[in-house]
Amino acid sequence: MMTIAEALLQAHQLIHSETPKLDVELLLAEILGRDRTYLYTWSERPLTDEQAELFNNWFNRRLAGEPVAHILQHRGFWTFELEVTPDTLIPRPDTELLVEIGLELLSGIEEAPRILDLGTGTGAIALALASELSRAQVLATDVMPGAVALAERNRQKLGCDNVEIRRSDWWSEVDGNFHLIVSNPPYIAQDDPHLVQGDLRFEPRSALVAQEDGLADIRQIITGAPTYLVQGGWLLLEHGWQQAEAVRELLRERGFSAIFSRKDCGGNERVSGGRWL
């Protein structure tokens, strides 16, 4: 019978993963219904036949490159777990920077803030902001029906009654004015080699790739945002690690002020924003 320790040793086979040890720990913890500390405290305990069969199935899927989040069908973001499907991007820790900055920018507003999350995917950004700002009214949109359905399931699971999920192709079904507009849009160029590597192979191209060297959707958002911002409102965008200068220039050309960029946990400029006055 396979023990927990023997299963953990298989991590060395995941040569194409950046986090092989963590991957195996997450799979085992899910199967056993325990936390990761348990795996090392009781490492000599055997898996049941059913547990071993499930582990081998999941491990082989990960060996083939399928993301752990797709195998487990959930991923942690901010302070909660989100359902994840192949219809959307897997929420990433760097995107939490959008939430952190958004909360900072809204901290001085006395009235109930109105927030728009464009291209919401799983609903991660909108739900994180709504969970921290109970008075806020949040509109989250996405063009893909599968993403809209997924975000709505996550909204219901978390009980965020101050969030509305709506299908919209960027600005097509948006109305009203907002104190904060946030977005993590597609920003990878079509010929980027990373698209055929790692977990990105399993994620929807429509949520990853944009024309104009990855800037087309960012440009569309920046162009339209002033129509939907209150005076003094903010626009925040996640972008590629080499795009900050180009995004700042687009914001400047459109007439935004107080333009800035902020670095992610890897030291790369990942979020840029500006204020509409």
Coordinates of N, CA, C and O in Angstrom, one line a residue, residues 21-191:
K21 N 6.6 20.2 -5.2 CA 6.3 19.8 -3.8 C 5.0 20.3 -3.4 O 4.2 19.5 -2.8
L22 N 4.7 21.5 -3.6 CA 3.4 22.1 -3.2 C 2.3 21.4 -4.0 O 1.2 21.2 -3.4
D23 N 2.5 21.2 -5.3 CA 1.4 20.5 -6.1 C 1.0 19.2 -5.5 O -0.2 19.0 -5.3
V24 N 1.9 18.4 -5.1 CA 1.6 17.1 -4.5 C 1.0 17.2 -3.2 O 0.0 16.5 -2.8
E25 N 1.5 18.2 -2.4 CA 0.9 18.4 -1.1 C -0.6 18.8 -1.2 O -1.5 18.3 -0.4
L26 N -0.9 19.7 -2.1 CA -2.3 20.1 -2.3 C -3.2 19.0 -2.8 O -4.3 18.9 -2.3
L27 N -2.7 18.2 -3.7 CA -3.5 17.0 -4.1 C -3.8 16.1 -3.0 O -4.9 15.6 -2.8
L28 N -2.8 15.7 -2.2 CA -2.9 14.8 -1.1 C -3.8 15.4 0.0 O -4.7 14.7 0.6
A29 N -3.6 16.6 0.3 CA -4.4 17.3 1.4 C -5.9 17.2 1.0 O -6.8 17.0 1.9
E30 N -6.2 17.5 -0.3 CA -7.6 17.5 -0.7 C -8.2 16.0 -0.6 O -9.3 15.9 -0.1
I31 N -7.4 15.1 -1.0 CA -7.9 13.7 -1.0 C -8.1 13.2 0.5 O -9.1 12.5 0.8
L32 N -7.3 13.6 1.4 CA -7.4 13.2 2.8 C -8.3 14.1 3.6 O -8.6 13.7 4.7
G33 N -8.6 15.2 3.1 CA -9.5 16.2 3.9 C -8.7 16.7 5.1 O -9.3 17.0 6.1
R34 N -7.4 16.9 4.9 CA -6.6 17.4 6.0 C -5.8 18.6 5.5 O -5.7 18.8 4.3
D35 N -5.1 19.3 6.4 CA -4.2 20.3 6.0 C -2.8 19.7 5.7 O -2.6 18.6 5.9
R36 N -2.0 20.6 5.1 CA -0.7 20.1 4.6 C 0.2 19.6 5.8 O 1.1 18.8 5.6
T37 N 0.1 20.2 7.0 CA 0.9 19.8 8.1 C 0.7 18.3 8.4 O 1.6 17.6 8.8
Y38 N -0.5 17.9 8.3 CA -0.9 16.5 8.6 C 0.0 15.5 7.8 O 0.3 14.4 8.2
L39 N 0.3 15.9 6.5 CA 1.0 15.0 5.6 C 2.4 14.6 6.2 O 2.9 13.5 6.0
Y40 N 3.0 15.5 7.0 CA 4.3 15.2 7.5 C 4.2 14.7 8.9 O 5.1 14.0 9.4
T41 N 3.2 15.1 9.6 CA 3.0 14.5 11.0 C 2.6 13.0 11.0 O 3.1 12.3 11.8
W42 N 1.9 12.6 9.9 CA 1.4 11.2 9.8 C 1.9 10.7 8.5 O 1.1 10.0 7.8
S43 N 3.1 10.9 8.1 CA 3.6 10.6 6.8 C 3.7 9.0 6.5 O 3.6 8.6 5.4
E44 N 3.7 8.2 7.6 CA 3.8 6.8 7.4 C 2.4 6.1 7.3 O 2.4 4.9 7.0
R45 N 1.4 6.9 7.4 CA 0.0 6.3 7.3 C -0.2 5.9 5.8 O 0.1 6.7 4.9
P46 N -0.8 4.8 5.6 CA -1.1 4.3 4.2 C -2.4 5.0 3.7 O -3.3 5.3 4.4
L47 N -2.4 5.2 2.4 CA -3.6 5.6 1.7 C -4.5 4.4 1.5 O -4.0 3.2 1.3
T48 N -5.8 4.6 1.5 CA -6.7 3.5 1.2 C -6.6 3.2 -0.3 O -6.0 4.0 -1.1
D49 N -7.1 2.1 -0.8 CA -7.1 1.8 -2.2 C -7.8 2.9 -3.0 O -7.3 3.3 -4.1
E50 N -8.9 3.4 -2.5 CA -9.6 4.5 -3.2 C -8.8 5.7 -3.3 O -8.8 6.4 -4.3
Q51 N -8.2 6.1 -2.1 CA -7.4 7.3 -2.1 C -6.2 7.2 -3.0 O -5.8 8.2 -3.7
A52 N -5.5 6.0 -3.0 CA -4.4 5.8 -3.9 C -4.7 5.9 -5.3 O -4.0 6.5 -6.1
E53 N -5.9 5.4 -5.7 CA -6.3 5.4 -7.1 C -6.6 6.9 -7.5 O -6.2 7.3 -8.6
L54 N -7.3 7.6 -6.6 CA -7.6 9.0 -6.9 C -6.3 9.8 -7.0 O -6.1 10.7 -7.9
F55 N -5.3 9.6 -6.1 CA -4.1 10.3 -6.2 C -3.4 10.0 -7.5 O -2.8 10.9 -8.1
N56 N -3.3 8.8 -7.9 CA -2.6 8.4 -9.1 C -3.3 9.1 -10.3 O -2.6 9.6 -11.2
N57 N -4.6 9.1 -10.3 CA -5.3 9.8 -11.4 C -5.0 11.3 -11.4 O -4.6 11.8 -12.5
W58 N -5.1 12.0 -10.3 CA -4.8 13.4 -10.2 C -3.3 13.7 -10.5 O -3.0 14.6 -11.2
F59 N -2.4 12.8 -10.0 CA -1.0 13.1 -10.3 C -0.7 13.0 -11.7 O 0.1 13.8 -12.3
N60 N -1.2 12.0 -12.4 CA -1.0 11.8 -13.8 C -1.5 13.0 -14.6 O -0.9 13.4 -15.7
R61 N -2.6 13.6 -14.2 CA -3.2 14.8 -14.9 C -2.2 15.9 -14.7 O -2.0 16.7 -15.6
R62 N -1.7 16.1 -13.5 CA -0.7 17.2 -13.2 C 0.6 16.9 -14.0 O 1.2 17.8 -14.5
L63 N 1.0 15.6 -14.1 CA 2.2 15.3 -14.9 C 2.0 15.7 -16.3 O 3.0 16.1 -17.0
A64 N 0.8 15.6 -16.8 CA 0.5 16.0 -18.2 C 0.4 17.5 -18.4 O 0.2 18.0 -19.5
G65 N 0.5 18.3 -17.3 CA 0.5 19.7 -17.3 C -0.8 20.4 -16.9 O -0.8 21.6 -16.8
E66 N -1.9 19.6 -16.6 CA -3.1 20.3 -16.1 C -2.9 21.0 -14.8 O -2.3 20.5 -13.9
P67 N -3.4 22.2 -14.7 CA -3.2 23.0 -13.5 C -3.9 22.3 -12.3 O -4.9 21.7 -12.4
V68 N -3.2 22.5 -11.1 CA -3.8 21.9 -9.9 C -5.2 22.5 -9.6 O -6.1 21.8 -9.2
A69 N -5.3 23.8 -9.9 CA -6.6 24.4 -9.6 C -7.8 23.8 -10.5 O -8.9 23.7 -10.0
H70 N -7.4 23.4 -11.7 CA -8.5 22.7 -12.5 C -8.7 21.3 -12.0 O -9.9 20.8 -12.1
I71 N -7.7 20.6 -11.5 CA -7.9 19.3 -11.0 C -8.8 19.4 -9.7 O -9.7 18.6 -9.5
L72 N -8.5 20.3 -8.8 CA -9.2 20.4 -7.5 C -10.5 21.2 -7.7 O -11.4 21.1 -6.8
Q73 N -10.6 22.0 -8.8 CA -11.8 22.8 -9.1 C -12.0 23.9 -8.1 O -13.1 24.4 -7.9
H74 N -11.0 24.3 -7.5 CA -11.0 25.5 -6.6 C -9.7 26.1 -6.4 O -8.6 25.4 -6.6
R75 N -9.6 27.4 -6.0 CA -8.4 28.1 -5.8 C -8.6 29.2 -4.8 O -9.6 29.9 -4.8
G76 N -7.6 29.3 -3.8 CA -7.7 30.3 -2.8 C -7.4 31.7 -3.4 O -6.4 31.8 -4.3
F77 N -8.1 32.7 -3.0 CA -7.8 34.1 -3.4 C -8.3 35.0 -2.3 O -9.4 34.8 -1.8
W78 N -7.5 36.0 -2.0 CA -7.8 36.9 -0.9 C -8.0 36.1 0.4 O -7.1 35.4 0.9
T79 N -9.2 36.1 0.9 CA -9.5 35.4 2.2 C -10.5 34.2 2.0 O -11.0 33.7 3.0
F80 N -10.7 33.8 0.7 CA -11.7 32.8 0.5 C -11.3 31.8 -0.6 O -10.3 32.0 -1.3
E81 N -12.1 30.8 -0.8 CA -11.9 29.8 -1.9 C -12.9 30.1 -3.0 O -14.1 30.4 -2.7
L82 N -12.4 30.0 -4.3 CA -13.3 30.2 -5.4 C -13.4 29.0 -6.2 O -12.4 28.3 -6.4
E83 N -14.5 28.7 -6.8 CA -14.7 27.6 -7.7 C -13.9 28.1 -9.0 O -14.0 29.2 -9.4
V84 N -13.2 27.1 -9.6 CA -12.5 27.4 -10.8 C -12.8 26.4 -11.9 O -13.0 25.2 -11.6
T85 N -13.0 26.9 -13.1 CA -13.2 26.0 -14.3 C -12.3 26.4 -15.4 O -11.8 27.5 -15.4
P86 N -12.2 25.6 -16.5 CA -11.4 26.0 -17.6 C -12.0 27.2 -18.4 O -11.4 27.7 -19.4
D87 N -13.2 27.7 -18.0 CA -13.8 28.8 -18.7 C -13.1 30.2 -18.4 O -13.3 31.2 -19.1
T88 N -12.3 30.2 -17.3 CA -11.7 31.5 -16.9 C -10.3 31.3 -16.5 O -9.8 30.2 -16.3
L89 N -9.6 32.4 -16.3 CA -8.3 32.4 -15.8 C -8.3 31.9 -14.3 O -9.2 32.1 -13.6
I90 N -7.2 31.2 -13.9 CA -7.1 30.8 -12.5 C -6.6 32.1 -11.8 O -5.6 32.7 -12.1
P91 N -7.3 32.5 -10.7 CA -6.9 33.6 -9.9 C -5.4 33.5 -9.4 O -5.1 32.4 -8.9
R92 N -4.6 34.5 -9.5 CA -3.2 34.5 -9.1 C -3.0 35.5 -8.0 O -3.6 36.5 -7.9
P93 N -2.0 35.1 -7.2 CA -1.6 36.0 -6.0 C -1.3 37.5 -6.5 O -1.7 38.4 -5.8
D94 N -0.7 37.6 -7.6 CA -0.3 39.0 -8.1 C -1.6 39.9 -8.3 O -1.5 41.1 -8.1
T95 N -2.7 39.2 -8.6 CA -3.9 40.0 -8.9 C -4.5 40.6 -7.6 O -5.3 41.5 -7.6
E96 N -4.1 40.0 -6.4 CA -4.5 40.6 -5.1 C -4.0 42.0 -5.0 O -4.6 42.8 -4.2
L97 N -3.0 42.4 -5.7 CA -2.5 43.8 -5.7 C -3.5 44.8 -6.1 O -3.6 45.9 -5.6
L98 N -4.4 44.4 -7.1 CA -5.5 45.2 -7.5 C -6.4 45.5 -6.4 O -6.9 46.6 -6.2
V99 N -6.7 44.5 -5.6 CA -7.6 44.6 -4.5 C -7.0 45.5 -3.4 O -7.7 46.5 -2.9
E100 N -5.7 45.3 -3.1 CA -5.1 46.1 -2.1 C -5.1 47.6 -2.5 O -5.4 48.5 -1.6
I101 N -4.7 47.9 -3.7 CA -4.7 49.3 -4.1 C -6.1 49.9 -4.2 O -6.3 51.0 -3.8
G102 N -7.0 49.1 -4.7 CA -8.4 49.6 -4.7 C -8.9 50.0 -3.3 O -9.6 51.0 -3.2
L103 N -8.6 49.2 -2.4 CA -9.1 49.5 -1.0 C -8.4 50.8 -0.5 O -9.0 51.6 0.2
E104 N -7.1 50.9 -0.8 CA -6.4 52.2 -0.4 C -7.1 53.4 -1.0 O -7.3 54.4 -0.3
L105 N -7.4 53.3 -2.3 CA -7.9 54.5 -3.0 C -9.3 54.9 -2.5 O -9.7 56.0 -2.6
L106 N -10.1 53.9 -2.1 CA -11.4 54.1 -1.6 C -11.5 54.4 -0.2 O -12.6 54.7 0.3
S107 N -10.4 54.4 0.6 CA -10.5 54.5 2.0 C -11.0 55.8 2.5 O -11.5 55.9 3.6
G108 N -10.8 56.9 1.7 CA -11.3 58.2 2.1 C -12.6 58.6 1.7 O -13.1 59.7 1.9
I109 N -13.4 57.7 1.0 CA -14.7 58.1 0.5 C -15.7 57.9 1.5 O -15.8 56.8 2.1
E110 N -16.5 58.9 1.8 CA -17.5 58.9 2.8 C -18.8 58.2 2.4 O -19.5 57.5 3.1
E111 N -19.2 58.4 1.1 CA -20.4 57.8 0.6 C -20.1 56.3 0.2 O -19.0 55.9 0.1
A112 N -21.2 55.6 0.0 CA -21.0 54.2 -0.4 C -20.4 54.1 -1.8 O -20.9 54.6 -2.7
P113 N -19.2 53.5 -1.9 CA -18.5 53.5 -3.2 C -19.2 52.6 -4.2 O -19.7 51.5 -3.9
R114 N -19.1 53.0 -5.5 CA -19.6 52.2 -6.6 C -18.4 51.7 -7.4 O -17.5 52.5 -7.8
I115 N -18.3 50.4 -7.6 CA -17.2 49.8 -8.2 C -17.6 49.0 -9.4 O -18.6 48.3 -9.4
L116 N -16.8 49.0 -10.4 CA -17.0 48.2 -11.6 C -15.7 47.3 -11.9 O -14.6 47.8 -11.9
D117 N -15.9 46.0 -12.0 CA -14.9 45.1 -12.4 C -15.1 44.5 -13.8 O -16.1 43.8 -14.0
L118 N -14.3 44.9 -14.7 CA -14.5 44.6 -16.1 C -13.7 43.3 -16.4 O -12.5 43.2 -16.1
G119 N -14.3 42.3 -17.0 CA -13.7 41.0 -17.3 C -13.5 40.2 -16.0 O -12.4 39.8 -15.8
T120 N -14.5 40.0 -15.3 CA -14.4 39.5 -13.9 C -13.9 38.1 -13.8 O -13.4 37.7 -12.8
G121 N -14.1 37.2 -14.8 CA -13.7 35.8 -14.7 C -14.4 35.1 -13.6 O -15.6 34.9 -13.6
T122 N -13.6 34.6 -12.6 CA -14.2 33.9 -11.5 C -15.0 34.8 -10.6 O -15.7 34.4 -9.7
G123 N -14.8 36.1 -10.7 CA -15.4 37.1 -9.8 C -14.4 37.5 -8.7 O -14.8 38.3 -7.8
A124 N -13.2 37.1 -8.8 CA -12.2 37.2 -7.7 C -12.1 38.6 -7.2 O -12.2 38.9 -6.0
I125 N -11.8 39.6 -8.1 CA -11.5 41.0 -7.7 C -12.8 41.6 -7.1 O -12.8 42.2 -6.0
A126 N -13.9 41.5 -7.8 CA -15.2 42.1 -7.4 C -15.6 41.5 -6.0 O -16.0 42.3 -5.1
L127 N -15.5 40.2 -5.8 CA -15.9 39.6 -4.6 C -15.0 40.0 -3.4 O -15.4 40.2 -2.3
A128 N -13.7 40.1 -3.7 CA -12.7 40.5 -2.7 C -13.0 41.9 -2.2 O -13.1 42.2 -1.0
L129 N -13.3 42.9 -3.2 CA -13.6 44.2 -2.8 C -14.9 44.3 -2.1 O -15.0 45.0 -1.1
A130 N -15.9 43.6 -2.5 CA -17.2 43.6 -1.9 C -17.2 43.0 -0.5 O -17.9 43.5 0.4
S131 N -16.3 42.0 -0.3 CA -16.3 41.4 1.0 C -15.6 42.4 2.1 O -15.9 42.3 3.3
E132 N -14.8 43.2 1.6 CA -14.1 44.2 2.5 C -14.9 45.5 2.7 O -14.7 46.2 3.6
L133 N -15.7 45.8 1.7 CA -16.5 47.1 1.7 C -18.0 46.7 1.7 O -18.6 46.7 0.6
S134 N -18.5 46.5 2.8 CA -19.9 46.0 2.9 C -20.9 47.1 2.3 O -22.0 46.7 1.9
R135 N -20.5 48.4 2.4 CA -21.4 49.4 1.9 C -21.3 49.6 0.3 O -22.2 50.3 -0.3
A136 N -20.3 49.0 -0.3 CA -20.1 49.2 -1.7 C -21.1 48.5 -2.5 O -21.7 47.5 -2.1
Q137 N -21.4 49.1 -3.7 CA -22.2 48.4 -4.7 C -21.3 48.1 -5.9 O -20.7 49.0 -6.5
V138 N -21.2 46.8 -6.2 CA -20.2 46.3 -7.2 C -20.9 45.7 -8.4 O -21.7 44.8 -8.2
L139 N -20.5 46.1 -9.5 CA -20.9 45.5 -10.8 C -19.7 44.8 -11.4 O -18.7 45.4 -11.6
A140 N -19.9 43.5 -11.7 CA -18.9 42.7 -12.3 C -19.3 42.1 -13.6 O -20.4 41.5 -13.7
T141 N -18.6 42.4 -14.7 CA -19.0 42.0 -16.0 C -18.0 41.1 -16.7 O -16.8 41.1 -16.4
D142 N -18.5 40.3 -17.6 CA -17.6 39.4 -18.5 C -18.4 39.1 -19.7 O -19.7 39.0 -19.7
V143 N -17.7 39.0 -20.8 CA -18.4 38.7 -22.1 C -18.7 37.2 -22.3 O -19.6 36.8 -23.0
M144 N -18.0 36.3 -21.6 CA -18.1 34.9 -21.8 C -19.2 34.3 -20.9 O -19.2 34.5 -19.6
P145 N -20.2 33.7 -21.4 CA -21.3 33.1 -20.6 C -20.8 32.2 -19.5 O -21.4 32.2 -18.4
G146 N -19.8 31.4 -19.8 CA -19.3 30.4 -18.8 C -18.7 31.2 -17.6 O -18.9 30.7 -16.4
A147 N -18.0 32.3 -17.9 CA -17.5 33.1 -16.8 C -18.5 33.8 -16.0 O -18.5 33.8 -14.7
V148 N -19.6 34.3 -16.6 CA -20.7 34.9 -15.9 C -21.4 33.9 -15.0 O -21.6 34.2 -13.8
A149 N -21.6 32.7 -15.5 CA -22.2 31.7 -14.6 C -21.3 31.3 -13.5 O -21.8 31.1 -12.3
L150 N -20.1 31.2 -13.7 CA -19.1 30.8 -12.6 C -19.0 31.9 -11.6 O -19.1 31.6 -10.4
A151 N -18.9 33.2 -12.0 CA -18.8 34.3 -11.1 C -20.1 34.4 -10.2 O -20.0 34.6 -9.0
E152 N -21.2 34.1 -10.8 CA -22.5 34.1 -10.1 C -22.5 33.0 -9.0 O -23.0 33.2 -7.9
R153 N -22.0 31.8 -9.4 CA -22.0 30.7 -8.4 C -21.1 31.1 -7.2 O -21.4 30.8 -6.1
N154 N -19.9 31.7 -7.5 CA -19.0 32.1 -6.5 C -19.6 33.2 -5.6 O -19.5 33.3 -4.4
R155 N -20.4 34.1 -6.3 CA -21.0 35.2 -5.5 C -22.0 34.6 -4.5 O -22.1 35.0 -3.4
Q156 N -22.8 33.7 -5.0 CA -23.9 33.1 -4.1 C -23.2 32.3 -3.0 O -23.7 32.3 -1.9
K157 N -22.1 31.6 -3.3 CA -21.4 30.8 -2.3 C -20.9 31.7 -1.2 O -21.0 31.3 0.0
L158 N -20.4 32.8 -1.6 CA -19.8 33.8 -0.6 C -20.8 34.7 0.0 O -20.5 35.4 1.0
G159 N -22.1 34.7 -0.5 CA -23.1 35.5 0.1 C -22.9 37.0 -0.1 O -23.3 37.8 0.7
C160 N -22.3 37.4 -1.2 CA -22.0 38.8 -1.5 C -23.2 39.4 -2.2 O -23.3 39.5 -3.4
D161 N -24.2 39.9 -1.4 CA -25.4 40.5 -1.9 C -25.2 41.8 -2.5 O -26.1 42.4 -3.2
N162 N -24.0 42.4 -2.3 CA -23.8 43.8 -2.9 C -23.0 43.7 -4.2 O -22.4 44.7 -4.6
V163 N -23.0 42.5 -4.8 CA -22.4 42.4 -6.1 C -23.4 41.9 -7.2 O -24.3 41.0 -6.9
E164 N -23.4 42.6 -8.3 CA -24.2 42.1 -9.5 C -23.3 41.6 -10.6 O -22.3 42.3 -10.9
I165 N -23.6 40.4 -11.1 CA -22.8 39.8 -12.2 C -23.6 40.1 -13.5 O -24.8 39.7 -13.5
R166 N -23.0 40.6 -14.5 CA -23.7 40.9 -15.7 C -22.8 40.6 -16.9 O -21.6 40.8 -16.9
R167 N -23.5 40.0 -18.0 CA -22.7 39.8 -19.2 C -22.6 41.1 -20.0 O -23.6 41.8 -20.2
S168 N -21.4 41.4 -20.4 CA -21.1 42.6 -21.1 C -19.8 42.5 -21.9 O -18.8 42.0 -21.4
D169 N -19.8 43.0 -23.1 CA -18.5 43.1 -23.9 C -17.9 44.4 -23.6 O -18.2 45.4 -24.2
W170 N -17.0 44.4 -22.6 CA -16.4 45.6 -22.1 C -17.5 46.6 -21.7 O -18.3 46.4 -20.8
W171 N -17.7 47.7 -22.5 CA -18.6 48.8 -22.0 C -20.1 48.6 -22.5 O -21.0 49.4 -22.2
S172 N -20.3 47.5 -23.3 CA -21.6 47.4 -24.1 C -22.8 47.4 -23.2 O -23.9 48.0 -23.6
E173 N -22.8 46.8 -22.0 CA -24.0 46.7 -21.1 C -23.7 47.4 -19.8 O -24.4 47.1 -18.8
V174 N -22.8 48.3 -19.7 CA -22.5 49.1 -18.5 C -23.2 50.4 -18.5 O -23.3 51.1 -19.5
D175 N -23.8 50.7 -17.3 CA -24.4 52.0 -17.1 C -24.1 52.5 -15.7 O -23.6 51.8 -14.9
G176 N -24.2 53.8 -15.5 CA -23.9 54.4 -14.2 C -22.5 54.9 -14.2 O -21.7 54.9 -15.1
N177 N -22.2 55.5 -13.0 CA -20.8 56.1 -12.8 C -20.2 55.5 -11.5 O -21.0 55.2 -10.6
F178 N -18.9 55.3 -11.6 CA -18.3 54.6 -10.5 C -17.1 55.3 -9.9 O -16.5 56.2 -10.6
H179 N -16.9 55.1 -8.6 CA -15.7 55.7 -7.9 C -14.4 54.9 -8.3 O -13.3 55.5 -8.2
L180 N -14.6 53.6 -8.7 CA -13.4 52.8 -9.0 C -13.8 51.8 -10.1 O -14.8 51.1 -10.0
I181 N -13.0 51.8 -11.1 CA -13.1 50.8 -12.2 C -11.8 50.0 -12.1 O -10.7 50.5 -12.2
V182 N -11.9 48.6 -12.0 CA -10.7 47.8 -12.0 C -10.9 46.7 -13.1 O -12.0 46.4 -13.5
S183 N -9.7 46.3 -13.6 CA -9.8 45.2 -14.6 C -8.4 44.5 -14.7 O -7.4 45.1 -14.6
N184 N -8.5 43.2 -14.9 CA -7.4 42.3 -15.2 C -7.7 41.8 -16.6 O -8.1 40.6 -16.8
P185 N -7.5 42.6 -17.7 CA -7.9 42.2 -19.0 C -6.8 41.3 -19.7 O -5.7 41.1 -19.2
P186 N -7.2 40.7 -20.9 CA -6.1 40.1 -21.6 C -5.0 41.0 -22.0 O -5.3 42.1 -22.4
Y187 N -3.8 40.6 -21.8 CA -2.7 41.5 -22.1 C -1.4 40.8 -22.6 O -0.3 41.4 -22.7
I188 N -1.6 39.5 -23.0 CA -0.4 38.8 -23.6 C -0.5 38.9 -25.1 O -1.5 38.7 -25.7
A189 N 0.7 39.2 -25.7 CA 0.7 39.2 -27.2 C 0.5 37.9 -27.8 O 0.8 36.8 -27.2
Q190 N 0.0 37.9 -29.0 CA -0.4 36.6 -29.7 C 0.8 35.7 -29.9 O 0.7 34.5 -29.9
D191 N 2.0 36.2 -30.1 CA 3.2 35.4 -30.4 C 4.0 35.2 -29.1 O 5.2 34.7 -29.2

